CSV table of N, CA and C in Angstrom, one decimal:
chain,number,residue,atom,x,y,z
J,546,UNK,N,121.2,4.3,-66.1
J,546,UNK,CA,122.6,4.1,-66.5
J,546,UNK,C,122.6,2.6,-67.0
J,547,UNK,N,123.1,2.4,-68.2
J,547,UNK,CA,123.2,1.1,-68.8
J,547,UNK,C,124.4,0.3,-68.1
J,548,UNK,N,124.1,-0.9,-67.7
J,548,UNK,CA,125.1,-1.7,-67.1
J,548,UNK,C,126.0,-2.3,-68.2
J,549,UNK,N,127.3,-2.4,-67.8
J,549,UNK,CA,128.3,-2.9,-68.7
J,549,UNK,C,128.8,-4.2,-68.2
J,550,UNK,N,128.9,-5.2,-69.1
J,550,UNK,CA,129.3,-6.5,-68.7
J,550,UNK,C,130.8,-6.5,-68.3
J,551,UNK,N,131.1,-7.4,-67.5
J,551,UNK,CA,132.5,-7.5,-67.0
J,551,UNK,C,133.5,-7.6,-68.1
J,552,UNK,N,133.2,-8.4,-69.2
J,552,UNK,CA,134.1,-8.5,-70.3
J,552,UNK,C,134.3,-7.2,-71.0
J,553,UNK,N,133.2,-6.5,-71.2
J,553,UNK,CA,133.3,-5.2,-71.9
J,553,UNK,C,134.1,-4.2,-71.0
J,554,UNK,N,133.8,-4.2,-69.7
J,554,UNK,CA,134.6,-3.3,-68.8
J,554,UNK,C,136.1,-3.5,-69.0
J,555,UNK,N,136.5,-4.8,-68.9
J,555,UNK,CA,137.9,-5.1,-69.0
J,555,UNK,C,138.5,-4.8,-70.3
J,556,UNK,N,137.7,-5.0,-71.4
J,556,UNK,CA,138.2,-4.7,-72.7
J,556,UNK,C,138.4,-3.2,-72.9
J,557,UNK,N,137.5,-2.4,-72.4
J,557,UNK,CA,137.6,-1.0,-72.4
J,557,UNK,C,138.8,-0.5,-71.6
J,558,UNK,N,138.9,-1.1,-70.4
J,558,UNK,CA,139.9,-0.7,-69.4
J,558,UNK,C,141.3,-0.9,-70.0
J,559,UNK,N,141.5,-2.0,-70.7
J,559,UNK,CA,142.8,-2.3,-71.3
J,559,UNK,C,143.2,-1.3,-72.4
J,560,UNK,N,142.2,-0.6,-73.0
J,560,UNK,CA,142.6,0.4,-74.0
J,560,UNK,C,143.0,1.8,-73.4
J,561,UNK,N,142.8,1.9,-72.1
J,561,UNK,CA,143.0,3.2,-71.5
J,561,UNK,C,144.5,3.5,-71.2
J,562,UNK,N,144.9,4.7,-71.2
J,562,UNK,CA,146.3,5.0,-70.8
J,562,UNK,C,146.5,4.7,-69.4
J,563,UNK,N,147.7,4.4,-69.0
J,563,UNK,CA,148.1,4.0,-67.6
J,563,UNK,C,147.7,5.0,-66.6
J,564,UNK,N,147.8,6.3,-66.9
J,564,UNK,CA,147.4,7.3,-66.0
J,564,UNK,C,145.9,7.2,-65.6
J,565,UNK,N,145.0,6.9,-66.6
J,565,UNK,CA,143.6,6.7,-66.3
J,565,UNK,C,143.4,5.4,-65.5
J,566,UNK,N,144.1,4.4,-65.9
J,566,UNK,CA,143.9,3.1,-65.2
J,566,UNK,C,144.3,3.3,-63.7
J,567,UNK,N,145.3,4.1,-63.4
J,567,UNK,CA,145.7,4.3,-62.1
J,567,UNK,C,144.7,5.1,-61.3
J,568,UNK,N,144.1,6.1,-61.9
J,568,UNK,CA,143.1,6.9,-61.2
J,568,UNK,C,141.8,6.1,-60.9
J,569,UNK,N,141.4,5.2,-61.8
J,569,UNK,CA,140.2,4.5,-61.7
J,569,UNK,C,140.2,3.7,-60.4
J,570,UNK,N,141.3,3.0,-60.1
J,570,UNK,CA,141.4,2.2,-58.9
J,570,UNK,C,142.2,2.8,-57.7
J,571,UNK,N,142.5,4.1,-57.8
J,571,UNK,CA,143.3,4.8,-56.9
J,571,UNK,C,142.5,5.0,-55.5
J,572,UNK,N,143.3,4.8,-54.5
J,572,UNK,CA,142.7,5.1,-53.1
J,572,UNK,C,142.4,6.6,-53.0
J,573,UNK,N,143.2,7.4,-53.6
J,573,UNK,CA,143.0,8.9,-53.5
J,573,UNK,C,141.6,9.2,-54.2
J,574,UNK,N,141.3,8.6,-55.3
J,574,UNK,CA,140.1,8.8,-56.0
J,574,UNK,C,138.9,8.4,-55.1
J,575,UNK,N,139.0,7.2,-54.5
J,575,UNK,CA,138.0,6.7,-53.7
J,575,UNK,C,137.8,7.6,-52.5
J,576,UNK,N,138.9,8.1,-51.9
J,576,UNK,CA,138.8,9.0,-50.7
J,576,UNK,C,138.1,10.3,-51.1
J,577,UNK,N,138.5,10.8,-52.3
J,577,UNK,CA,137.9,12.1,-52.8
J,577,UNK,C,136.4,12.0,-53.0
J,578,UNK,N,136.0,10.9,-53.6
J,578,UNK,CA,134.5,10.7,-53.8
J,578,UNK,C,133.8,10.5,-52.4
J,579,UNK,N,134.4,9.8,-51.6
J,579,UNK,CA,133.8,9.6,-50.2
J,579,UNK,C,133.7,10.9,-49.5
J,580,UNK,N,134.8,11.7,-49.5
J,580,UNK,CA,134.8,13.0,-48.8
J,580,UNK,C,133.8,14.0,-49.4
J,581,UNK,N,133.7,14.0,-50.7
J,581,UNK,CA,132.8,14.9,-51.4
J,581,UNK,C,131.4,14.5,-51.0
J,582,UNK,N,131.1,13.2,-51.0
J,582,UNK,CA,129.7,12.8,-50.7
J,582,UNK,C,129.4,13.1,-49.2
J,583,UNK,N,130.4,12.8,-48.3
J,583,UNK,CA,130.2,13.1,-46.9
J,583,UNK,C,129.9,14.6,-46.7
J,584,UNK,N,130.7,15.5,-47.3
J,584,UNK,CA,130.5,16.9,-47.1
J,584,UNK,C,129.2,17.4,-47.6
J,585,UNK,N,128.6,16.7,-48.6
J,585,UNK,CA,127.4,17.1,-49.2
J,585,UNK,C,126.2,16.3,-48.8
J,586,UNK,N,126.4,15.5,-47.8
J,586,UNK,CA,125.3,14.7,-47.2
J,586,UNK,C,124.7,13.7,-48.3
J,587,UNK,N,125.5,13.1,-49.1
J,587,UNK,CA,125.1,12.2,-50.1
J,587,UNK,C,125.4,10.8,-49.5
J,588,UNK,N,124.4,10.0,-49.3
J,588,UNK,CA,124.6,8.6,-48.7
J,588,UNK,C,125.1,7.6,-49.7
J,589,UNK,N,124.8,7.8,-51.0
J,589,UNK,CA,125.0,6.8,-52.0
J,589,UNK,C,126.3,7.1,-52.7
J,590,UNK,N,127.5,7.0,-52.0
J,590,UNK,CA,128.8,7.3,-52.6
J,590,UNK,C,129.1,6.3,-53.7
J,591,UNK,N,128.6,5.0,-53.6
J,591,UNK,CA,129.0,4.0,-54.6
J,591,UNK,C,128.4,4.4,-56.0
J,592,UNK,N,127.2,5.0,-56.0
J,592,UNK,CA,126.6,5.4,-57.3
J,592,UNK,C,127.4,6.6,-57.8
J,593,UNK,N,127.8,7.5,-57.0
J,593,UNK,CA,128.7,8.6,-57.5
J,593,UNK,C,130.0,8.0,-58.1
J,594,UNK,N,130.5,7.1,-57.4
J,594,UNK,CA,131.8,6.4,-57.9
J,594,UNK,C,131.6,5.8,-59.2
J,595,UNK,N,130.4,5.1,-59.4
J,595,UNK,CA,130.1,4.5,-60.7
J,595,UNK,C,130.1,5.5,-61.8
J,596,UNK,N,129.4,6.7,-61.5
J,596,UNK,CA,129.3,7.7,-62.5
J,596,UNK,C,130.7,8.3,-62.8
J,597,UNK,N,131.5,8.5,-61.8
J,597,UNK,CA,132.9,9.0,-62.0
J,597,UNK,C,133.7,8.0,-62.8
J,598,UNK,N,133.5,6.7,-62.5
J,598,UNK,CA,134.2,5.7,-63.2
J,598,UNK,C,133.8,5.7,-64.7
J,599,UNK,N,132.6,5.9,-65.0
J,599,UNK,CA,132.2,6.0,-66.4
J,599,UNK,C,132.9,7.1,-67.2
J,600,UNK,N,133.0,8.2,-66.5
J,600,UNK,CA,133.8,9.3,-67.1
J,600,UNK,C,135.2,8.9,-67.4
J,601,UNK,N,135.8,8.3,-66.4
J,601,UNK,CA,137.2,7.9,-66.5
J,601,UNK,C,137.4,6.8,-67.5
J,602,UNK,N,136.4,6.0,-67.8
J,602,UNK,CA,136.5,4.9,-68.7
J,602,UNK,C,136.2,5.4,-70.2
J,603,UNK,N,135.8,6.6,-70.3
J,603,UNK,CA,135.5,7.2,-71.6
J,603,UNK,C,134.1,6.9,-72.1
J,604,UNK,N,133.2,6.6,-71.1
J,604,UNK,CA,131.8,6.2,-71.5
J,604,UNK,C,130.8,7.3,-71.2
J,605,UNK,N,131.2,8.3,-70.5
J,605,UNK,CA,130.3,9.5,-70.1
J,605,UNK,C,131.2,10.7,-70.2
J,606,UNK,N,130.9,11.6,-71.2
J,606,UNK,CA,131.7,12.8,-71.3
J,606,UNK,C,131.6,13.6,-70.0
J,607,UNK,N,132.7,14.2,-69.5
J,607,UNK,CA,132.7,15.0,-68.3
J,607,UNK,C,131.6,16.1,-68.2
J,608,UNK,N,131.3,16.6,-69.4
J,608,UNK,CA,130.2,17.7,-69.4
J,608,UNK,C,128.9,17.1,-69.1
J,609,UNK,N,128.7,15.8,-69.1
J,609,UNK,CA,127.4,15.1,-68.8
J,609,UNK,C,127.4,14.7,-67.3
J,610,UNK,N,128.4,14.9,-66.6
J,610,UNK,CA,128.5,14.4,-65.2
J,610,UNK,C,127.4,15.0,-64.3
J,611,UNK,N,127.1,16.3,-64.4
J,611,UNK,CA,126.1,16.9,-63.5
J,611,UNK,C,124.7,16.4,-63.9
J,612,UNK,N,124.4,16.3,-65.2
J,612,UNK,CA,123.1,15.7,-65.6
J,612,UNK,C,122.9,14.3,-65.1
J,613,UNK,N,124.0,13.5,-65.2
J,613,UNK,CA,123.9,12.1,-64.7
J,613,UNK,C,123.7,12.0,-63.2
J,614,UNK,N,124.4,12.9,-62.5
J,614,UNK,CA,124.2,13.0,-61.0
J,614,UNK,C,122.7,13.3,-60.7
J,615,UNK,N,122.2,14.2,-61.5
J,615,UNK,CA,120.8,14.6,-61.2
J,615,UNK,C,119.8,13.5,-61.6
J,616,UNK,N,120.1,12.8,-62.7
J,616,UNK,CA,119.2,11.8,-63.1
J,616,UNK,C,119.3,10.5,-62.2
J,617,UNK,N,120.5,10.1,-62.0
J,617,UNK,CA,120.7,8.8,-61.2
J,617,UNK,C,120.4,9.0,-59.7
J,618,UNK,N,120.7,10.1,-59.2
J,618,UNK,CA,120.6,10.3,-57.7
J,618,UNK,C,119.5,11.3,-57.3
J,619,UNK,N,118.8,11.7,-58.3
J,619,UNK,CA,117.7,12.7,-58.0
J,619,UNK,C,118.2,13.9,-57.1
J,620,UNK,N,119.3,14.4,-57.6
J,620,UNK,CA,119.9,15.6,-56.9
J,620,UNK,C,119.3,16.9,-57.4
J,621,UNK,N,119.3,17.9,-56.6
J,621,UNK,CA,118.9,19.2,-57.1
J,621,UNK,C,120.0,19.8,-58.0
J,622,UNK,N,119.6,20.8,-58.7
J,622,UNK,CA,120.6,21.5,-59.6
J,622,UNK,C,121.8,22.0,-58.8
J,623,UNK,N,121.5,22.6,-57.6
J,623,UNK,CA,122.6,23.2,-56.8
J,623,UNK,C,123.6,22.2,-56.3
J,624,UNK,N,123.0,21.1,-55.8
J,624,UNK,CA,123.9,20.1,-55.2
J,624,UNK,C,124.7,19.3,-56.3
J,625,UNK,N,124.0,19.0,-57.4
J,625,UNK,CA,124.8,18.3,-58.4
J,625,UNK,C,125.9,19.2,-59.0
J,626,UNK,N,125.6,20.5,-59.2
J,626,UNK,CA,126.6,21.4,-59.7
J,626,UNK,C,127.8,21.5,-58.7
J,627,UNK,N,127.5,21.6,-57.4
J,627,UNK,CA,128.6,21.6,-56.4
J,627,UNK,C,129.4,20.4,-56.4
J,628,UNK,N,128.7,19.2,-56.4
J,628,UNK,CA,129.5,18.0,-56.5
J,628,UNK,C,130.3,17.8,-57.8
J,629,UNK,N,129.7,18.2,-58.9
J,629,UNK,CA,130.4,18.1,-60.2
J,629,UNK,C,131.6,19.0,-60.2
J,630,UNK,N,131.5,20.2,-59.6
J,630,UNK,CA,132.7,21.1,-59.5
J,630,UNK,C,133.8,20.5,-58.6
J,631,UNK,N,133.4,19.9,-57.5
J,631,UNK,CA,134.4,19.3,-56.6
J,631,UNK,C,135.0,18.0,-57.2
J,632,UNK,N,134.3,17.2,-57.9
J,632,UNK,CA,134.8,16.1,-58.6
J,632,UNK,C,135.8,16.5,-59.7
J,633,UNK,N,135.4,17.5,-60.4
J,633,UNK,CA,136.3,18.1,-61.5
J,633,UNK,C,137.6,18.6,-60.8
J,634,UNK,N,137.5,19.3,-59.7
J,634,UNK,CA,138.7,19.9,-59.0
J,634,UNK,C,139.6,18.8,-58.4
J,635,UNK,N,139.0,17.9,-57.7
J,635,UNK,CA,139.8,16.9,-57.0
J,635,UNK,C,140.2,15.7,-57.7
J,636,UNK,N,139.5,15.4,-58.8
J,636,UNK,CA,139.8,14.1,-59.6
J,636,UNK,C,140.2,14.4,-61.0
J,637,UNK,N,139.3,15.1,-61.8
J,637,UNK,CA,139.5,15.3,-63.2
J,637,UNK,C,140.6,16.3,-63.6
J,638,UNK,N,140.9,17.3,-62.8
J,638,UNK,CA,141.9,18.3,-63.2
J,638,UNK,C,143.3,17.7,-63.3
J,639,UNK,N,143.6,16.7,-62.5
J,639,UNK,CA,144.9,16.1,-62.5
J,639,UNK,C,145.2,15.3,-63.8
J,640,UNK,N,144.1,14.9,-64.4
J,640,UNK,CA,144.2,14.1,-65.6
J,640,UNK,C,143.5,14.7,-66.8
J,641,UNK,N,143.4,16.0,-66.8
J,641,UNK,CA,142.7,16.8,-67.8
J,641,UNK,C,143.1,16.4,-69.2
J,642,UNK,N,144.4,16.4,-69.5
J,642,UNK,CA,144.9,16.1,-70.8
J,642,UNK,C,144.5,14.7,-71.3
J,643,UNK,N,144.5,13.7,-70.4
J,643,UNK,CA,144.1,12.4,-70.8
J,643,UNK,C,142.7,12.3,-71.0
J,644,UNK,N,141.8,13.0,-70.2
J,644,UNK,CA,140.4,13.0,-70.5
J,644,UNK,C,140.1,13.7,-71.8
J,645,UNK,N,140.7,14.8,-72.0
J,645,UNK,CA,140.5,15.5,-73.3
J,645,UNK,C,140.8,14.6,-74.5
J,646,UNK,N,141.9,13.9,-74.4
J,646,UNK,CA,142.3,13.0,-75.5
J,646,UNK,C,141.3,11.9,-75.6
J,647,UNK,N,140.8,11.4,-74.5
J,647,UNK,CA,139.9,10.3,-74.5
J,647,UNK,C,138.5,10.7,-75.2
J,648,UNK,N,138.2,11.9,-75.0
J,648,UNK,CA,136.9,12.4,-75.6
J,648,UNK,C,137.0,13.2,-76.8
J,649,UNK,N,138.1,13.1,-77.5
J,649,UNK,CA,138.3,13.8,-78.8
J,649,UNK,C,137.4,13.3,-79.9
J,650,UNK,N,136.9,12.1,-79.8
J,650,UNK,CA,136.0,11.5,-80.8
J,650,UNK,C,134.6,12.0,-80.7
J,651,UNK,N,134.5,13.2,-81.2
J,651,UNK,CA,133.2,13.9,-81.2
J,651,UNK,C,132.2,13.2,-82.2
J,652,UNK,N,130.9,13.2,-81.8
J,652,UNK,CA,129.9,12.7,-82.7
J,652,UNK,C,129.6,11.2,-82.6
J,653,UNK,N,130.4,10.4,-81.9
J,653,UNK,CA,130.2,9.0,-81.7
J,653,UNK,C,129.2,8.8,-80.5
J,654,UNK,N,128.3,7.9,-80.7
J,654,UNK,CA,127.5,7.5,-79.6
J,654,UNK,C,128.2,6.7,-78.6
J,655,UNK,N,127.7,6.5,-77.4
J,655,UNK,CA,128.4,5.7,-76.4
J,655,UNK,C,128.6,4.3,-76.9
J,656,UNK,N,127.6,3.7,-77.5
J,656,UNK,CA,127.8,2.3,-78.0
J,656,UNK,C,128.9,2.3,-79.1
J,657,UNK,N,128.9,3.3,-80.0
J,657,UNK,CA,130.0,3.3,-81.0
J,657,UNK,C,131.4,3.4,-80.4
J,658,UNK,N,131.5,4.2,-79.3
J,658,UNK,CA,132.8,4.3,-78.6
J,658,UNK,C,133.2,3.0,-78.0
J,659,UNK,N,132.2,2.3,-77.3
J,659,UNK,CA,132.5,1.0,-76.7
J,659,UNK,C,133.0,0.0,-77.7
J,660,UNK,N,132.2,-0.1,-78.8
J,660,UNK,CA,132.6,-1.0,-79.9
J,660,UNK,C,133.9,-0.7,-80.5
J,661,UNK,N,134.2,0.6,-80.7
J,661,UNK,CA,135.5,1.0,-81.2
J,661,UNK,C,136.6,0.6,-80.3
J,662,UNK,N,136.4,0.9,-79.0
J,662,UNK,CA,137.5,0.5,-78.0
J,662,UNK,C,137.7,-1.0,-77.9
J,663,UNK,N,136.6,-1.8,-78.0
J,663,UNK,CA,136.8,-3.2,-77.9
J,663,UNK,C,137.5,-3.7,-79.2
J,664,UNK,N,137.0,-3.2,-80.3
J,664,UNK,CA,137.7,-3.6,-81.6
J,664,UNK,C,139.1,-3.3,-81.6
J,665,UNK,N,139.5,-2.1,-81.2
J,665,UNK,CA,140.9,-1.7,-81.1
J,665,UNK,C,141.7,-2.5,-80.2
J,666,UNK,N,141.1,-2.9,-79.1
J,666,UNK,CA,141.9,-3.7,-78.1
J,666,UNK,C,142.1,-5.1,-78.7
J,667,UNK,N,141.2,-5.6,-79.4
J,667,UNK,CA,141.3,-6.9,-80.0
J,667,UNK,C,142.4,-6.9,-81.1
J,668,UNK,N,142.4,-5.8,-81.9
J,668,UNK,CA,143.4,-5.7,-83.0
J,668,UNK,C,144.8,-5.5,-82.4
J,669,UNK,N,144.9,-4.7,-81.4
J,669,UNK,CA,146.3,-4.4,-80.9
J,669,UNK,C,146.8,-5.6,-80.0
J,670,UNK,N,146.0,-6.6,-79.7
J,670,UNK,CA,146.5,-7.6,-78.8
J,670,UNK,C,146.3,-9.0,-79.6
J,671,UNK,N,147.0,-9.2,-80.7
J,671,UNK,CA,146.7,-10.3,-81.5
J,671,UNK,C,147.1,-11.6,-80.9
J,672,UNK,N,147.9,-11.7,-79.9
J,672,UNK,CA,148.3,-13.0,-79.3
J,672,UNK,C,147.2,-13.6,-78.4
J,673,UNK,N,146.1,-12.8,-78.1
J,673,UNK,CA,145.0,-13.3,-77.3
J,673,UNK,C,143.9,-13.9,-78.3
J,674,UNK,N,143.3,-15.0,-77.8
J,674,UNK,CA,142.2,-15.6,-78.5
J,674,UNK,C,140.9,-14.8,-78.2
J,675,UNK,N,140.0,-14.8,-79.2
J,675,UNK,CA,138.8,-14.1,-79.0
J,675,UNK,C,137.9,-14.9,-78.1
J,676,UNK,N,137.1,-14.2,-77.3
J,676,UNK,CA,136.2,-14.9,-76.3
J,676,UNK,C,134.9,-15.2,-76.9
J,677,UNK,N,134.7,-14.9,-78.1
J,677,UNK,CA,133.4,-15.1,-78.8
J,677,UNK,C,133.2,-16.6,-79.1
């Protein structure tokens, strides 16, 4: 998983709807991830949280969640599918409309989406100086 700089993270975060911003730092989201990991004997809850965070930020399509869990945490098919379904049920379903809207941009690569989000945030926030 490619690491995102703190500046890029905040630039992308600022472009998100408030409902997604709330979910990203929600105690309920953290509790849901922790409980899902505990019930499935996954010790690395922080890695699961990072993957969920990427979905919520618009950097990883929800349909790629299971594959990313398998790749990053070396989970079996069965465990990753179960965790993916639980994350979808307890976290993503409440914000399904927002996630669908976030991922409407079909065909763009992850890098293109990041650049577009950053460029849009700079354009819509003209009173701020560029950090470049």
